[in-house]
Short mmCIF file of C-alpha atoms in Angstrom, two decimals:
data_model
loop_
_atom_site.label_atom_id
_atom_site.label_comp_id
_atom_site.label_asym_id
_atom_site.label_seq_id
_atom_site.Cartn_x
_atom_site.Cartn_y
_atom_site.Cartn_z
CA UNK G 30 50.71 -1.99 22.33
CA UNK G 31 48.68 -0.76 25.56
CA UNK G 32 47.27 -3.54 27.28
CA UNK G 33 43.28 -2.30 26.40
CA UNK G 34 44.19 -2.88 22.47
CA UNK G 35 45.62 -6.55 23.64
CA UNK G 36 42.55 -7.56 25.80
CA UNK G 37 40.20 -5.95 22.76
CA UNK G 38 41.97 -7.80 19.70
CA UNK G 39 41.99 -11.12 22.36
CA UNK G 40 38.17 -10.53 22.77
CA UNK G 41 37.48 -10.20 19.06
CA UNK G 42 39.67 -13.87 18.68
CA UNK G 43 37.07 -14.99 21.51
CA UNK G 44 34.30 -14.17 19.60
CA UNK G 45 35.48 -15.41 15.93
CA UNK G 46 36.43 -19.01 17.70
CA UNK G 47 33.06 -19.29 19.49
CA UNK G 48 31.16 -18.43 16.91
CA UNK G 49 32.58 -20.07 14.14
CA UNK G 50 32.40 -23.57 16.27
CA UNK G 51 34.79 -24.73 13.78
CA UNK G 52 38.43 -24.44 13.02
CA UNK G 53 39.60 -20.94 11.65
CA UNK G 54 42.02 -19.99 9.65
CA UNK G 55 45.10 -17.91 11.53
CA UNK G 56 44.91 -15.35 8.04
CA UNK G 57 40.62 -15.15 8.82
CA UNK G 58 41.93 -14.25 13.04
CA UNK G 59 43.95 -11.61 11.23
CA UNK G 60 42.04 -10.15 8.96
CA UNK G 61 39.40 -9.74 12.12
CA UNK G 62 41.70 -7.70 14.11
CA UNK G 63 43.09 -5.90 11.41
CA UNK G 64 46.56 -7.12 12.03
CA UNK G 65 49.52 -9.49 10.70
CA UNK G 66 49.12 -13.22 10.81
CA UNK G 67 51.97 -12.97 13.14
CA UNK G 68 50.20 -10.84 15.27
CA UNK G 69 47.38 -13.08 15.31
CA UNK G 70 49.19 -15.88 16.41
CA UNK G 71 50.85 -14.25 18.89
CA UNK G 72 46.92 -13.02 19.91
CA UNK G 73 45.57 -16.87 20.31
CA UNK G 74 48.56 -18.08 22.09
CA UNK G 75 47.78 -15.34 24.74
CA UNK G 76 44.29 -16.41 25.17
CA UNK G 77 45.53 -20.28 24.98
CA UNK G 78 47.44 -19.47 28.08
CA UNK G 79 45.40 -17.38 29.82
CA UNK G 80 42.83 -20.46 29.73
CA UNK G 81 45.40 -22.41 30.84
CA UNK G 82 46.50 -20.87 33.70
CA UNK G 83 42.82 -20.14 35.10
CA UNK G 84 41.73 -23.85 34.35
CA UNK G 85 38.50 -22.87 32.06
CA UNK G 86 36.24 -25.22 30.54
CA UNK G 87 36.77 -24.64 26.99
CA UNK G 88 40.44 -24.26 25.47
CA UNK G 89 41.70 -23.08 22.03
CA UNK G 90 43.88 -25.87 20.41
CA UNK G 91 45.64 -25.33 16.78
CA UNK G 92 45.21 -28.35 14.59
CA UNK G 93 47.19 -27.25 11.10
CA UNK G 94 47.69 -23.57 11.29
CA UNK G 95 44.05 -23.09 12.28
CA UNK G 96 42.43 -22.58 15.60
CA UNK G 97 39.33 -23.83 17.42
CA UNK G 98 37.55 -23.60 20.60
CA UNK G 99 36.49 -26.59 21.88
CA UNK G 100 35.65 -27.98 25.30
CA UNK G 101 38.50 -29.01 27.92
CA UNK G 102 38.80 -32.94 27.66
CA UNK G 103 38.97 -33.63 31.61
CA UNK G 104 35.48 -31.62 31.27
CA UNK G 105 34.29 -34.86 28.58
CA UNK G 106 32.74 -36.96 31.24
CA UNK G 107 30.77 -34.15 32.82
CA UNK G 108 29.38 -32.86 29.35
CA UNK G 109 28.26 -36.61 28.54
CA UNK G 110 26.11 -36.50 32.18
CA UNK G 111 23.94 -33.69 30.68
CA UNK G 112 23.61 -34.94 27.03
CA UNK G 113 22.75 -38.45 28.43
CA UNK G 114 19.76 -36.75 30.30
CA UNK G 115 16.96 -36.76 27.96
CA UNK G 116 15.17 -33.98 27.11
CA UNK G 117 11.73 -33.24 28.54
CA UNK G 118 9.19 -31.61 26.38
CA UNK G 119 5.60 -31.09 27.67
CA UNK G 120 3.23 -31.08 24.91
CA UNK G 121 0.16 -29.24 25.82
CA UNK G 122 -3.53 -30.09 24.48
CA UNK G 123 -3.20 -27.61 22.50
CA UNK G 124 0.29 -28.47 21.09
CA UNK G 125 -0.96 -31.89 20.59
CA UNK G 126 -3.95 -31.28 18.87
CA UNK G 127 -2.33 -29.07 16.43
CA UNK G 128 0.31 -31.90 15.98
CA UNK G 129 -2.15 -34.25 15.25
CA UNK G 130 -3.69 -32.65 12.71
CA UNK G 131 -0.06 -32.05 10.90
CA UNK G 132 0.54 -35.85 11.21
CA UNK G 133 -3.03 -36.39 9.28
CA UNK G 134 -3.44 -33.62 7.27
CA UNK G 135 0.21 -33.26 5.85
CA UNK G 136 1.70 -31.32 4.10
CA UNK G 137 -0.44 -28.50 5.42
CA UNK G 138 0.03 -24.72 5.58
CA UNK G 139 -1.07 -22.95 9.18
CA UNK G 140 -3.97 -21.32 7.52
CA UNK G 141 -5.23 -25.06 7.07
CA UNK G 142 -4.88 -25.75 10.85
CA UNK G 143 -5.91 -22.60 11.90
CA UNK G 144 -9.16 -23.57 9.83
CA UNK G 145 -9.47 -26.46 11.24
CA UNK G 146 -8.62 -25.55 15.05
CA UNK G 147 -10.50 -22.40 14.85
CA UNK G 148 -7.57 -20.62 16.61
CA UNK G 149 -4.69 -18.92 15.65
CA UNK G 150 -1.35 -22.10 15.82
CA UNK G 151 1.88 -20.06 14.89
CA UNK G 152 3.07 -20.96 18.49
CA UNK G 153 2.12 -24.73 18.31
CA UNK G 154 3.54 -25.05 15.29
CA UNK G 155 6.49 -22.79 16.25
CA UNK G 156 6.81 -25.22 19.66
CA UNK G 157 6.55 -28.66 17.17
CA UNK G 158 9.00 -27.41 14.90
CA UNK G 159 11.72 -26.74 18.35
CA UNK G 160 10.91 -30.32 19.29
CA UNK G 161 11.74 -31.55 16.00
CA UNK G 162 8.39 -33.63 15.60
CA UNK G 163 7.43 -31.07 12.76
CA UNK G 164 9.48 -29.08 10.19
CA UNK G 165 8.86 -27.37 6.85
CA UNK G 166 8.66 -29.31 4.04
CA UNK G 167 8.30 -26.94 0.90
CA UNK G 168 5.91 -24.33 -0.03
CA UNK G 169 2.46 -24.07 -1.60
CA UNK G 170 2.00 -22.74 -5.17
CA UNK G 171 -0.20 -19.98 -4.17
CA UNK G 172 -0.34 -16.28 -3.25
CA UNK G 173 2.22 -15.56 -0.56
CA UNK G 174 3.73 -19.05 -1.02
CA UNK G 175 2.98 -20.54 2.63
CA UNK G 176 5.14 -23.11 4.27
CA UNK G 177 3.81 -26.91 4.05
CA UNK G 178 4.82 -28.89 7.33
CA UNK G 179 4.62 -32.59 8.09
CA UNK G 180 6.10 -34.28 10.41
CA UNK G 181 9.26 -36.00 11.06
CA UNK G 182 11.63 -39.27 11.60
CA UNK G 183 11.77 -38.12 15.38
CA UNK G 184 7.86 -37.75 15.30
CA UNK G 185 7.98 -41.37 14.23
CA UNK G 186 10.48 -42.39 16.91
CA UNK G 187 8.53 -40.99 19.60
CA UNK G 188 5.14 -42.10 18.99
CA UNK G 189 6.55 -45.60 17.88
CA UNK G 190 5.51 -45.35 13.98
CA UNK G 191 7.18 -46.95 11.31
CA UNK G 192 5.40 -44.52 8.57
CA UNK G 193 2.54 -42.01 8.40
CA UNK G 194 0.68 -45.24 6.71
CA UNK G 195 0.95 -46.77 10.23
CA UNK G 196 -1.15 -44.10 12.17
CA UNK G 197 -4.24 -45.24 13.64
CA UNK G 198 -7.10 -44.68 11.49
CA UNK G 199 -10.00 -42.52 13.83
CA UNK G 200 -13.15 -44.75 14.72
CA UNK G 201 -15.57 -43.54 12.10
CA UNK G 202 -17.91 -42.29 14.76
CA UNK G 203 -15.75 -40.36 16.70
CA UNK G 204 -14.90 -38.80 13.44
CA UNK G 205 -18.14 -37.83 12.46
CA UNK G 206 -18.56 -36.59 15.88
CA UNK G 207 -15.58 -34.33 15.51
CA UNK G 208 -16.78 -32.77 12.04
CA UNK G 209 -20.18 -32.23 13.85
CA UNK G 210 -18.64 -30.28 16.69
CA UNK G 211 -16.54 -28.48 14.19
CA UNK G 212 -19.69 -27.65 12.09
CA UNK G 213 -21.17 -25.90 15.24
CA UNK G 214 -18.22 -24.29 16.18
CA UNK G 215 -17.95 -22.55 12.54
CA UNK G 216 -21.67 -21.66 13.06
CA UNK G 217 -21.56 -19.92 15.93
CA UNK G 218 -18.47 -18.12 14.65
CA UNK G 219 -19.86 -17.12 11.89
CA UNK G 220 -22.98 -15.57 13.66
CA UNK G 221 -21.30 -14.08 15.96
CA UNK G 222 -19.29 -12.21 13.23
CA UNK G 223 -21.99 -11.08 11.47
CA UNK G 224 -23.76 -9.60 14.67
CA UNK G 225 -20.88 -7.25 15.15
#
């Protein structure tokens, strides 16, 4: 077999083993190159040893006939630095207004807070969702079937809540403040619409 057939059938094992991120069956290797099983062990052992012999970071072990990529143990402590480091996520004013009228609104569709924040809020909600503080809970019987959203047990964690009945309820004045602002804002919208 010429050696551009070898490195090409080794980089099609690469791929099946990192994407699977599980173990894989030596018949599933084969029928991805289009060879034997035979040939397909033969394939994985290469690539074993070639990340052997250069010291990578990941390494293919066998466990039962199948094979999986995984990360190089000595490489362990080094892996547990980063996932010890917490995540940072800046939430914007805007990210956090949109995420607090998910956590006292929900379930709500993004038409709702659009609505409401007078501005489109697919990439709020889109940013909420990454952070894990928001995520889809269902859809609403109605043309087009929108997603519903609420929040979530890591919104909870984070903010120190032991249930949506435990957010703070909005000083009634400040409220009515807010739906009088809103008012305005919808007003002016609205002339401004019909003027053009």
């Amino acid at each position: 077999m010429s050696d551009r057939k070898q490195k090409r059938e080794e980089a099609v094992v690469e791929a099946v083993l990192f994407t699977m991120g599980e173990s894989v069956e030596v018949r599933q290797l084969a029928a991805a190159i289009e060879k034997s099983e035979e040939e397909a062990r033969d394939t994985v052992r290469r690539l074993m040893q070639r990340y052997d012999r250069d010291k990578r970071g990941i390494q293919i072990i066998e466990l039962d006939g199948c094979y999986q990529m995984c990360t190089r143990m000595e490489y362990y402590e080094n892996l547990i630095r980063v996932a010890a480091t917490p995540k940072k996520h800046a939430l914007t004013d805007v990210v956090l207004e949109t995420l607090s009228i998910i956590a006292y609104k929900q379930p709500i569709t993004k038409l709702e807070i659009e609505k409401i924040r007078g501005v489109k809020s697919d990439h709020a909600v889109n940013r909420l969702v990454e952070y894990n503080l928001v995520q889809e809970v269902g859809r609403l019987d109605a043309p087009g079937r929108p997603a519903l959203f609420a929040t979530t047990e890591e919104f909870l964690r984070r903010f120190g809540i032991g249930s949506k009945e435990d957010l703070p309820d909005m000083d009634p004045v400040q409220a009515e403040e807010i739906r009088n602002e809103v008012e305005e804002e919808l007003k002016l919208h609205m002339e401004e619409g019909s003027r053009d």
